[in-house]
PDB file of C-alpha atoms (C1' of nucleotides) in Angstrom:
ATOM      1  CA  MET A   1       7.974 -37.219  96.155  1.00  0.00           C
ATOM      2  CA  VAL A   2       4.831 -36.634  98.152  1.00  0.00           C
ATOM      3  CA  ALA A   3       1.565 -37.678  96.591  1.00  0.00           C
ATOM      4  CA  THR A   4      -0.906 -34.815  96.633  1.00  0.00           C
ATOM      5  CA  SER A   5      -4.638 -35.231  96.985  1.00  0.00           C
ATOM      6  CA  VAL A   6      -7.093 -32.677  95.697  1.00  0.00           C
ATOM      7  CA  THR A   7     -10.709 -32.581  96.797  1.00  0.00           C
ATOM      8  CA  LEU A   8     -12.980 -31.175  94.116  1.00  0.00           C
ATOM      9  CA  ASP A   9     -16.060 -29.884  95.865  1.00  0.00           C
ATOM     10  CA  LEU A  10     -18.495 -28.732  93.161  1.00  0.00           C
ATOM     11  CA  ASN A  11     -20.691 -26.704  95.502  1.00  0.00           C
ATOM     12  CA  LEU A  12     -23.664 -29.013  95.166  1.00  0.00           C
ATOM     13  CA  ASN A  13     -25.710 -27.148  97.692  1.00  0.00           C
ATOM     14  CA  PRO A  14     -27.207 -24.091  95.986  1.00  0.00           C
ATOM     15  CA  PHE A  15     -28.259 -22.625  99.318  1.00  0.00           C
ATOM     16  CA  CYS A  16     -24.813 -22.555 100.891  1.00  0.00           C
ATOM     17  CA  THR A  17     -23.650 -18.997 101.126  1.00  0.00           C
ATOM     18  CA  THR A  18     -20.255 -18.983 102.708  1.00  0.00           C
ATOM     19  CA  LEU A  19     -16.958 -19.960 101.263  1.00  0.00           C
ATOM     20  CA  ASP A  20     -16.355 -22.082 104.297  1.00  0.00           C
ATOM     21  CA  ASP A  21     -19.337 -24.216 103.341  1.00  0.00           C
ATOM     22  CA  HIS A  22     -18.101 -24.239  99.810  1.00  0.00           C
ATOM     23  CA  VAL A  23     -14.726 -25.729 100.578  1.00  0.00           C
ATOM     24  CA  THR A  24     -15.779 -28.059 103.341  1.00  0.00           C
ATOM     25  CA  PRO A  25     -14.597 -31.527 102.343  1.00  0.00           C
ATOM     26  CA  VAL A  26     -17.265 -33.884 101.067  1.00  0.00           C
ATOM     27  CA  ARG A  27     -19.010 -35.594 103.994  1.00  0.00           C
ATOM     28  CA  GLU A  28     -18.100 -39.118 104.838  1.00  0.00           C
ATOM     29  CA  VAL A  29     -20.128 -42.056 103.608  1.00  0.00           C
ATOM     30  CA  ALA A  30     -20.887 -44.917 105.965  1.00  0.00           C
ATOM     31  CA  TYR A  31     -21.056 -48.393 104.489  1.00  0.00           C
ATOM     32  CA  VAL A  32     -22.542 -51.414 106.258  1.00  0.00           C
ATOM     33  CA  ASP A  33     -20.975 -54.758 105.593  1.00  0.00           C
ATOM     34  CA  ASP A  34     -23.092 -57.526 107.100  1.00  0.00           C
ATOM     35  CA  ASP A  35     -20.506 -60.205 106.384  1.00  0.00           C
ATOM     36  CA  ASP A  36     -17.793 -58.531 108.404  1.00  0.00           C
ATOM     37  CA  ASP A  37     -18.979 -56.576 111.405  1.00  0.00           C
ATOM     38  CA  HIS A  38     -15.397 -56.055 112.566  1.00  0.00           C
ATOM     39  CA  SER A  39     -14.137 -54.320 109.404  1.00  0.00           C
ATOM     40  CA  PHE A  40     -13.830 -50.988 111.233  1.00  0.00           C
ATOM     41  CA  GLU A  41     -11.616 -52.492 113.876  1.00  0.00           C
ATOM     42  CA  LYS A  42      -8.627 -53.029 111.581  1.00  0.00           C
ATOM     43  CA  GLU A  43      -5.323 -52.076 113.022  1.00  0.00           C
ATOM     44  CA  VAL A  44      -3.988 -48.836 111.670  1.00  0.00           C
ATOM     45  CA  ASP A  45      -0.243 -48.652 111.494  1.00  0.00           C
ATOM     46  CA  ASP A  46       1.910 -45.572 112.078  1.00  0.00           C
ATOM     47  CA  HIS A  47       2.507 -45.056 108.374  1.00  0.00           C
ATOM     48  CA  THR A  48      -1.201 -44.723 107.699  1.00  0.00           C
ATOM     49  CA  ILE A  49      -1.564 -42.182 110.490  1.00  0.00           C
ATOM     50  CA  ASP A  50       1.397 -40.237 109.103  1.00  0.00           C
ATOM     51  CA  ASP A  51      -0.114 -40.304 105.626  1.00  0.00           C
ATOM     52  CA  LEU A  52      -3.485 -39.173 106.904  1.00  0.00           C
ATOM     53  CA  SER A  53      -2.075 -36.288 108.913  1.00  0.00           C
ATOM     54  CA  ARG A  54       0.092 -35.222 105.964  1.00  0.00           C
ATOM     55  CA  GLU A  55      -2.899 -35.272 103.613  1.00  0.00           C
ATOM     56  CA  SER A  56      -4.934 -33.434 106.204  1.00  0.00           C
ATOM     57  CA  ASN A  57      -2.286 -30.703 106.353  1.00  0.00           C
ATOM     58  CA  GLU A  58      -2.193 -30.491 102.572  1.00  0.00           C
ATOM     59  CA  ASN A  59      -5.961 -30.229 102.433  1.00  0.00           C
ATOM     60  CA  LYS A  60      -5.794 -27.428 104.990  1.00  0.00           C
ATOM     61  CA  LYS A  61      -3.201 -25.578 102.909  1.00  0.00           C
ATOM     62  CA  LEU A  62      -5.281 -26.042  99.753  1.00  0.00           C
ATOM     63  CA  LYS A  63      -8.332 -24.741 101.575  1.00  0.00           C
ATOM     64  CA  GLU A  64      -6.412 -21.640 102.650  1.00  0.00           C
ATOM     65  CA  MET A  65      -5.221 -21.132  99.071  1.00  0.00           C
ATOM     66  CA  LEU A  66      -8.795 -21.433  97.808  1.00  0.00           C
ATOM     67  CA  ILE A  67      -9.999 -18.858 100.333  1.00  0.00           C
ATOM     68  CA  ASP A  68      -7.207 -16.530  99.260  1.00  0.00           C
ATOM     69  CA  ILE A  69      -8.012 -16.986  95.547  1.00  0.00           C
ATOM     70  CA  TRP A  70     -11.726 -16.490  96.244  1.00  0.00           C
ATOM     71  CA  ASP A  71     -11.045 -13.216  98.086  1.00  0.00           C
ATOM     72  CA  LYS A  72      -8.838 -11.965  95.265  1.00  0.00           C
ATOM     73  CA  TYR A  73     -11.447 -12.984  92.679  1.00  0.00           C
ATOM     74  CA  ASN A  74     -14.174 -11.107  94.552  1.00  0.00           C
ATOM     75  CA  SER A  75     -12.138  -7.937  94.924  1.00  0.00           C
ATOM     76  CA  LEU A  76     -11.119  -8.053  91.236  1.00  0.00           C
ATOM     77  CA  THR A  77     -14.728  -8.546  90.142  1.00  0.00           C
ATOM     78  CA  THR A  78     -15.818  -5.568  92.224  1.00  0.00           C
ATOM     79  CA  HIS A  79     -12.975  -3.488  90.812  1.00  0.00           C
ATOM     80  CA  VAL A  80     -13.803  -4.386  87.184  1.00  0.00           C
ATOM     81  CA  LYS A  81     -17.495  -3.616  87.712  1.00  0.00           C
ATOM     82  CA  LYS A  82     -16.604  -0.234  89.179  1.00  0.00           C
ATOM     83  CA  LEU A  83     -14.271   0.560  86.265  1.00  0.00           C
ATOM     84  CA  ILE A  84     -16.921  -0.340  83.688  1.00  0.00           C
ATOM     85  CA  GLN A  85     -19.515   1.735  85.540  1.00  0.00           C
ATOM     86  CA  ASP A  86     -17.155   4.729  85.742  1.00  0.00           C
ATOM     87  CA  LYS A  87     -16.330   4.405  82.057  1.00  0.00           C
ATOM     88  CA  GLU A  88     -20.015   4.329  81.085  1.00  0.00           C
ATOM     89  CA  GLU A  89     -20.741   7.412  83.173  1.00  0.00           C
ATOM     90  CA  LEU A  90     -17.824   9.281  81.605  1.00  0.00           C
ATOM     91  CA  GLU A  91     -18.763   8.331  78.055  1.00  0.00           C
ATOM     92  CA  SER A  92     -22.449   9.167  78.273  1.00  0.00           C
ATOM     93  CA  SER A  93     -22.926  12.777  77.197  1.00  0.00           C
ATOM     94  CA  PRO A  94     -26.235  14.454  78.157  1.00  0.00           C
ATOM     95  CA  LYS A  95     -27.534  13.648  74.656  1.00  0.00           C
ATOM     96  CA  LYS A  96     -26.553   9.981  74.924  1.00  0.00           C
ATOM     97  CA  ARG A  97     -27.990   9.771  78.438  1.00  0.00           C
ATOM     98  CA  LYS A  98     -31.309  11.044  77.090  1.00  0.00           C
ATOM     99  CA  PHE A  99     -31.153   8.414  74.362  1.00  0.00           C
ATOM    100  CA  ASP A 100     -30.488   5.676  76.912  1.00  0.00           C
ATOM    101  CA  GLU A 101     -33.429   6.788  79.029  1.00  0.00           C
ATOM    102  CA  THR A 102     -35.664   6.660  75.976  1.00  0.00           C
ATOM    103  CA  VAL A 103     -34.464   3.165  75.217  1.00  0.00           C
ATOM    104  CA  GLN A 104     -35.061   2.072  78.817  1.00  0.00           C
ATOM    105  CA  GLN A 105     -38.577   3.475  78.739  1.00  0.00           C
ATOM    106  CA  SER A 106     -39.461   1.920  75.423  1.00  0.00           C
ATOM    107  CA  LEU A 107     -38.087  -1.471  76.440  1.00  0.00           C
ATOM    108  CA  TRP A 108     -40.516  -4.265  75.675  1.00  0.00           C
ATOM    109  CA  LYS A 109     -43.087  -1.648  74.661  1.00  0.00           C
ATOM    110  CA  ARG A 110     -44.651  -1.370  78.105  1.00  0.00           C
ATOM    111  CA  PRO A 111     -45.723   1.782  79.895  1.00  0.00           C
ATOM    112  CA  LYS A 112     -43.053   3.105  82.246  1.00  0.00           C
ATOM    113  CA  GLU A 113     -45.117   2.462  85.384  1.00  0.00           C
ATOM    114  CA  GLU A 114     -45.174  -1.259  84.579  1.00  0.00           C
ATOM    115  CA  LEU A 115     -41.423  -1.375  84.106  1.00  0.00           C
ATOM    116  CA  PRO A 116     -39.462  -0.553  87.222  1.00  0.00           C
ATOM    117  CA  ILE A 117     -35.886   0.327  86.210  1.00  0.00           C
ATOM    118  CA  SER A 118     -34.686  -1.840  89.098  1.00  0.00           C
ATOM    119  CA  GLY A 119     -36.034  -4.856  87.166  1.00  0.00           C
ATOM    120  CA  ILE A 120     -33.416  -4.305  84.476  1.00  0.00           C
ATOM    121  CA  LYS A 121     -30.056  -5.893  85.111  1.00  0.00           C
ATOM    122  CA  ARG A 122     -26.952  -5.646  82.978  1.00  0.00           C
ATOM    123  CA  VAL A 123     -24.340  -8.371  83.111  1.00  0.00           C
ATOM    124  CA  TYR A 124     -20.903  -8.341  81.490  1.00  0.00           C
ATOM    125  CA  VAL A 125     -19.432 -11.683  80.465  1.00  0.00           C
ATOM    126  CA  LYS A 126     -15.879 -12.226  79.283  1.00  0.00           C
ATOM    127  CA  VAL A 127     -15.758 -14.592  76.278  1.00  0.00           C
ATOM    128  CA  ASP A 128     -13.362 -15.663  73.588  1.00  0.00           C
ATOM    129  CA  PRO A 129     -13.241 -12.811  71.005  1.00  0.00           C
ATOM    130  CA  SER A 130     -13.031 -15.373  68.190  1.00  0.00           C
ATOM    131  CA  ASP A 131     -16.281 -16.948  69.363  1.00  0.00           C
ATOM    132  CA  LYS A 132     -18.982 -15.099  67.445  1.00  0.00           C
ATOM    133  CA  SER A 133     -21.955 -16.738  69.157  1.00  0.00           C
ATOM    134  CA  LEU A 134     -24.082 -14.486  71.367  1.00  0.00           C
ATOM    135  CA  VAL A 135     -24.581 -16.995  74.154  1.00  0.00           C
ATOM    136  CA  VAL A 136     -24.412 -16.092  77.841  1.00  0.00           C
ATOM    137  CA  LYS A 137     -24.666 -19.113  80.129  1.00  0.00           C
ATOM    138  CA  ASP A 138     -26.596 -18.209  83.262  1.00  0.00           C
ATOM    139  CA  GLY A 139     -28.232 -21.482  84.256  1.00  0.00           C
ATOM    140  CA  TYR A 140     -31.565 -20.718  82.617  1.00  0.00           C
ATOM    141  CA  GLN A 141     -32.903 -21.966  79.306  1.00  0.00           C
ATOM    142  CA  TRP A 142     -33.601 -19.330  76.658  1.00  0.00           C
ATOM    143  CA  ARG A 143     -35.333 -19.291  73.286  1.00  0.00           C
ATOM    144  CA  LYS A 144     -33.947 -16.862  70.737  1.00  0.00           C
ATOM    145  CA  TYR A 145     -36.689 -14.940  68.950  1.00  0.00           C
ATOM    146  CA  GLY A 146     -34.816 -12.273  67.069  1.00  0.00           C
ATOM    147  CA  GLN A 147     -31.541 -10.706  66.064  1.00  0.00           C
ATOM    148  CA  LYS A 148     -30.870  -7.167  64.919  1.00  0.00           C
ATOM    149  CA  VAL A 149     -27.940  -5.008  63.966  1.00  0.00           C
ATOM    150  CA  THR A 150     -28.276  -1.783  65.922  1.00  0.00           C
ATOM    151  CA  ARG A 151     -27.162   1.675  64.935  1.00  0.00           C
ATOM    152  CA  ASN A 152     -24.414   2.240  67.505  1.00  0.00           C
ATOM    153  CA  ASN A 153     -22.800  -1.172  67.355  1.00  0.00           C
ATOM    154  CA  PRO A 154     -21.677  -3.233  64.328  1.00  0.00           C
ATOM    155  CA  SER A 155     -22.186  -6.403  66.335  1.00  0.00           C
ATOM    156  CA  PRO A 156     -25.726  -7.830  66.124  1.00  0.00           C
ATOM    157  CA  ARG A 157     -27.989  -7.890  69.190  1.00  0.00           C
ATOM    158  CA  ALA A 158     -29.741 -11.151  70.023  1.00  0.00           C
ATOM    159  CA  TYR A 159     -33.161 -11.253  71.714  1.00  0.00           C
ATOM    160  CA  TYR A 160     -34.088 -14.122  74.021  1.00  0.00           C
ATOM    161  CA  LYS A 161     -37.191 -15.120  75.957  1.00  0.00           C
ATOM    162  CA  CYS A 162     -37.100 -17.505  78.901  1.00  0.00           C
ATOM    163  CA  SER A 163     -38.060 -20.938  77.563  1.00  0.00           C
ATOM    164  CA  HIS A 164     -40.737 -21.083  80.316  1.00  0.00           C
ATOM    165  CA  ALA A 165     -42.518 -18.181  78.556  1.00  0.00           C
ATOM    166  CA  PRO A 166     -45.321 -17.120  78.708  1.00  0.00           C
ATOM    167  CA  LEU A 167     -45.383 -18.367  82.327  1.00  0.00           C
ATOM    168  CA  CYS A 168     -42.045 -16.670  82.953  1.00  0.00           C
ATOM    169  CA  PRO A 169     -41.897 -13.098  81.606  1.00  0.00           C
ATOM    170  CA  VAL A 170     -38.109 -12.685  81.645  1.00  0.00           C
ATOM    171  CA  LYS A 171     -36.349 -11.511  78.492  1.00  0.00           C
ATOM    172  CA  LYS A 172     -32.735 -10.790  77.760  1.00  0.00           C
ATOM    173  CA  LYS A 173     -30.722  -9.028  75.091  1.00  0.00           C
ATOM    174  CA  VAL A 174     -27.145 -10.009  74.349  1.00  0.00           C
ATOM    175  CA  GLN A 175     -24.723  -7.867  72.387  1.00  0.00           C
ATOM    176  CA  ARG A 176     -20.974  -7.711  72.052  1.00  0.00           C
ATOM    177  CA  SER A 177     -19.403  -4.674  73.665  1.00  0.00           C
ATOM    178  CA  MET A 178     -18.428  -1.912  71.224  1.00  0.00           C
ATOM    179  CA  ASP A 179     -15.045  -1.438  72.891  1.00  0.00           C
ATOM    180  CA  ASP A 180     -14.111  -4.995  73.692  1.00  0.00           C
ATOM    181  CA  ASP A 181     -14.765  -7.906  71.316  1.00  0.00           C
ATOM    182  CA  GLY A 182     -14.236 -10.289  74.191  1.00  0.00           C
ATOM    183  CA  LEU A 183     -16.995  -8.808  76.299  1.00  0.00           C
ATOM    184  CA  LEU A 184     -20.674  -9.714  75.983  1.00  0.00           C
ATOM    185  CA  VAL A 185     -23.280  -7.407  77.486  1.00  0.00           C
ATOM    186  CA  ALA A 186     -26.459  -9.190  78.597  1.00  0.00           C
ATOM    187  CA  THR A 187     -29.437  -7.047  79.605  1.00  0.00           C
ATOM    188  CA  TYR A 188     -32.114  -8.843  81.654  1.00  0.00           C
ATOM    189  CA  GLU A 189     -35.670  -7.621  82.167  1.00  0.00           C
ATOM    190  CA  GLY A 190     -37.889  -9.104  84.849  1.00  0.00           C
ATOM    191  CA  GLU A 191     -37.494 -11.770  87.488  1.00  0.00           C
ATOM    192  CA  HIS A 192     -37.704 -15.530  86.942  1.00  0.00           C
ATOM    193  CA  ASN A 193     -40.681 -17.119  88.702  1.00  0.00           C
ATOM    194  CA  HIS A 194     -39.045 -20.558  88.663  1.00  0.00           C
ATOM    195  CA  ARG A 195     -35.696 -22.188  89.456  1.00  0.00           C
ATOM    196  CA  SER A 196     -32.800 -22.361  87.024  1.00  0.00           C
ATOM    197  CA  THR A 197     -31.979 -25.684  85.337  1.00  0.00           C
ATOM    198  CA  MET A 198     -29.008 -26.071  87.677  1.00  0.00           C
ATOM    199  CA  GLN A 199     -31.133 -25.419  90.754  1.00  0.00           C
ATOM    200  CA  GLU A 200     -33.784 -27.866  89.505  1.00  0.00           C
ATOM    201  CA  VAL A 201     -31.209 -30.658  89.263  1.00  0.00           C
ATOM    202  CA  THR A 202     -29.614 -30.020  92.658  1.00  0.00           C
ATOM    203  CA  TYR A 203     -32.958 -29.446  94.384  1.00  0.00           C
ATOM    204  CA  ALA A 204     -34.521 -32.615  92.954  1.00  0.00           C
ATOM    205  CA  LEU A 205     -31.493 -34.692  93.848  1.00  0.00           C
ATOM    206  CA  ALA A 206     -31.284 -33.139  97.305  1.00  0.00           C
ATOM    207  CA  ASN A 207     -34.920 -34.141  97.879  1.00  0.00           C
ATOM    208  CA  GLU A 208     -34.248 -37.631  96.591  1.00  0.00           C
ATOM    209  CA  ARG A 209     -31.203 -37.868  98.872  1.00  0.00           C
ATOM    210  CA  GLU A 210     -33.203 -36.669 101.865  1.00  0.00           C
ATOM    211  CA  ILE A 211     -35.930 -39.256 101.312  1.00  0.00           C
ATOM    212  CA  SER A 212     -33.371 -42.000 100.795  1.00  0.00           C
ATOM    213  CA  THR A 213     -31.424 -40.966 103.907  1.00  0.00           C
ATOM    214  CA  SER A 214     -34.488 -40.749 106.113  1.00  0.00           C
ATOM    215  CA  GLU A 215     -35.678 -44.176 104.986  1.00  0.00           C
ATOM    216  CA  SER A 216     -32.454 -46.097 105.345  1.00  0.00           C
ATOM    217  CA  GLY A 217     -30.454 -44.070 107.789  1.00  0.00           C
ATOM    218  CA  PHE A 218     -27.642 -43.925 105.222  1.00  0.00           C
ATOM    219  CA  HIS A 219     -27.556 -42.339 101.829  1.00  0.00           C
ATOM    220  CA  SER A 220     -26.749 -44.429  98.819  1.00  0.00           C
ATOM    221  CA  PRO A 221     -23.351 -44.069  97.106  1.00  0.00           C
ATOM    222  CA  LYS A 222     -25.297 -44.598  93.879  1.00  0.00           C
ATOM    223  CA  LEU A 223     -27.009 -41.255  94.466  1.00  0.00           C
ATOM    224  CA  ASP A 224     -23.613 -39.611  94.681  1.00  0.00           C
ATOM    225  CA  GLU A 225     -22.722 -41.108  91.321  1.00  0.00           C
ATOM    226  CA  VAL A 226     -25.911 -39.766  89.763  1.00  0.00           C
ATOM    227  CA  LEU A 227     -25.321 -36.361  91.294  1.00  0.00           C
ATOM    228  CA  VAL A 228     -21.726 -36.242  90.086  1.00  0.00           C
ATOM    229  CA  GLU A 229     -22.786 -37.341  86.599  1.00  0.00           C
ATOM    230  CA  GLN A 230     -25.437 -34.604  86.443  1.00  0.00           C
ATOM    231  CA  MET A 231     -22.980 -31.990  87.634  1.00  0.00           C
ATOM    232  CA  ALA A 232     -20.291 -33.161  85.223  1.00  0.00           C
ATOM    233  CA  THR A 233     -22.717 -33.079  82.298  1.00  0.00           C
ATOM    234  CA  TYR A 234     -23.805 -29.568  83.205  1.00  0.00           C
ATOM    235  CA  LEU A 235     -20.307 -28.231  83.796  1.00  0.00           C
ATOM    236  CA  CYS A 236     -18.837 -29.830  80.663  1.00  0.00           C
ATOM    237  CA  LYS A 237     -21.289 -27.806  78.594  1.00  0.00           C
ATOM    238  CA  ASP A 238     -19.746 -24.640  80.004  1.00  0.00           C
ATOM    239  CA  PRO A 239     -16.707 -23.675  77.895  1.00  0.00           C
ATOM    240  CA  ASN A 240     -15.433 -21.382  80.671  1.00  0.00           C
ATOM    241  CA  PHE A 241     -15.434 -24.245  83.141  1.00  0.00           C
ATOM    242  CA  THR A 242     -13.681 -26.659  80.787  1.00  0.00           C
ATOM    243  CA  SER A 243     -10.987 -24.156  79.826  1.00  0.00           C
ATOM    244  CA  GLN A 244     -10.396 -23.205  83.464  1.00  0.00           C
ATOM    245  CA  LEU A 245     -10.290 -26.877  84.444  1.00  0.00           C
ATOM    246  CA  ALA A 246      -7.751 -27.549  81.700  1.00  0.00           C
ATOM    247  CA  ALA A 247      -5.659 -24.595  82.917  1.00  0.00           C
ATOM    248  CA  ALA A 248      -5.864 -25.835  86.518  1.00  0.00           C
ATOM    249  CA  ILE A 249      -4.792 -29.345  85.519  1.00  0.00           C
ATOM    250  CA  THR A 250      -1.921 -28.006  83.417  1.00  0.00           C
ATOM    251  CA  SER A 251      -0.817 -25.848  86.323  1.00  0.00           C
ATOM    252  CA  LYS A 252      -1.016 -28.796  88.717  1.00  0.00           C
ATOM    253  CA  VAL A 253       0.990 -31.038  86.374  1.00  0.00           C
ATOM    254  CA  SER A 254       3.687 -28.351  85.966  1.00  0.00           C
ATOM    255  CA  GLU A 255       3.775 -27.958  89.739  1.00  0.00           C
ATOM    256  CA  MET A 256       4.276 -31.716  90.184  1.00  0.00           C
ATOM    257  CA  ASP A 257       7.027 -31.731  87.540  1.00  0.00           C
ATOM    258  CA  PHE A 258       8.691 -28.904  89.413  1.00  0.00           C
ATOM    259  CA  PHE A 259       8.699 -30.918  92.655  1.00  0.00           C
ATOM    260  CA  LYS A 260      10.082 -33.905  90.769  1.00  0.00           C
ATOM    261  CA  VAL A 261      13.027 -31.814  89.578  1.00  0.00           C
ATOM    262  CA  CYS A 262      13.596 -30.557  93.127  1.00  0.00           C
TER     263      CYS A 262
ATOM    264  C1'  DC B   1     -41.911 -34.906  64.903  1.00  0.00           C
ATOM    265  C1'  DG B   2     -41.218 -31.279  67.942  1.00  0.00           C
ATOM    266  C1'  DC B   3     -38.282 -27.793  69.357  1.00  0.00           C
ATOM    267  C1'  DT B   4     -34.933 -24.128  68.287  1.00  0.00           C
ATOM    268  C1'  DT B   5     -32.711 -20.868  65.271  1.00  0.00           C
ATOM    269  C1'  DT B   6     -32.609 -17.800  61.378  1.00  0.00           C
ATOM    270  C1'  DT B   7     -34.122 -13.936  58.963  1.00  0.00           C
ATOM    271  C1'  DG B   8     -37.038 -10.795  56.432  1.00  0.00           C
ATOM    272  C1'  DA B   9     -41.321  -8.414  57.273  1.00  0.00           C
ATOM    273  C1'  DC B  10     -43.902  -5.780  60.171  1.00  0.00           C
ATOM    274  C1'  DC B  11     -45.177  -2.599  64.051  1.00  0.00           C
ATOM    275  C1'  DG B  12     -44.983   1.359  67.005  1.00  0.00           C
ATOM    276  C1'  DG B  13     -42.512   5.316  68.966  1.00  0.00           C
ATOM    277  C1'  DC B  14     -40.048   9.320  68.035  1.00  0.00           C
ATOM    278  C1'  DG B  15     -37.927  13.313  65.696  1.00  0.00           C
ATOM    279  C1'  DC B  16     -38.066  16.335  61.889  1.00  0.00           C
TER     280       DC B  16
ATOM    281  C1'  DG C   1     -46.564  12.389  56.801  1.00  0.00           C
ATOM    282  C1'  DC C   2     -42.175  10.323  56.328  1.00  0.00           C
ATOM    283  C1'  DG C   3     -38.059   8.039  57.593  1.00  0.00           C
ATOM    284  C1'  DC C   4     -35.322   5.936  61.098  1.00  0.00           C
ATOM    285  C1'  DC C   5     -34.725   2.722  64.654  1.00  0.00           C
ATOM    286  C1'  DG C   6     -35.453  -0.868  68.174  1.00  0.00           C
ATOM    287  C1'  DG C   7     -38.274  -4.629  69.135  1.00  0.00           C
ATOM    288  C1'  DT C   8     -41.332  -8.531  67.807  1.00  0.00           C
ATOM    289  C1'  DC C   9     -43.532 -11.854  64.788  1.00  0.00           C
ATOM    290  C1'  DA C  10     -43.770 -15.817  62.069  1.00  0.00           C
ATOM    291  C1'  DA C  11     -42.548 -18.841  58.215  1.00  0.00           C
ATOM    292  C1'  DA C  12     -38.870 -21.605  56.752  1.00  0.00           C
ATOM    293  C1'  DA C  13     -34.865 -24.178  57.732  1.00  0.00           C
ATOM    294  C1'  DG C  14     -32.056 -26.884  60.784  1.00  0.00           C
ATOM    295  C1'  DC C  15     -31.339 -30.344  64.128  1.00  0.00           C
ATOM    296  C1'  DG C  16     -31.578 -34.304  67.324  1.00  0.00           C
TER     297       DG C  16
END
DNA sequence: CGCTTTTGACCGGCGC
DNA sequence: GCGCCGGTCAAAAGCG
């Protein structure tokens, strides 16, 4: 049976925008060994070359699969958003539309001219229906300041302020969807005037890495460890990530068992 | 001890 | 003026 190797690139660069960047294998690390200057001149036998080219092919296939999955994910997301939007438009009678406009205008008790509608964003998040917490993970830190049961929805609505308040004016409301228990609706008002927690970590470490690299000519493997630890800590707090990781591992194990049988 | 969450009270807008 | 409703406040409780 052929040993498979999987490269888990966690997208550590928040500024990378293309999928190609996203799935590019982690860059190589150069080590200097003063005691043995000839360590790079070791003979490489044919088996090693075969192994390397096989793994390279597998990596290429995995990369193609990732690109395919990413495309499908994007098109599905767009489709779901469109369906939800269509449904909302259909359901809102003229009376309800008027009510919604009133709510939008009275949001945060500010005059309309100070509250551009474009500053209000609505985000739908799929969660476990049995999970009754009104928490939407978006990379920012929030402080809950209220909870209310509203007239049109038996599920309570939670009110959050950005933990950087009053420096950051962003607020959000989170409420379970009336139609779907497994759907949380988060309404954001305003724009953050600071980075998210995730961006802070990656930006700080990227700076640290840059300084270290420019000083020594090489970057320290220790920095990679720190970075990976930070990322792991962050991602492990995300139940979606952990469940999807578990599913991916299960799938991979089943796949390997299948090859064993073959 | 400091920060966050909970929860009842309070406020202001709106319709009748 | 009154009641309803969404949004906010603030004291108490919880937690690390």
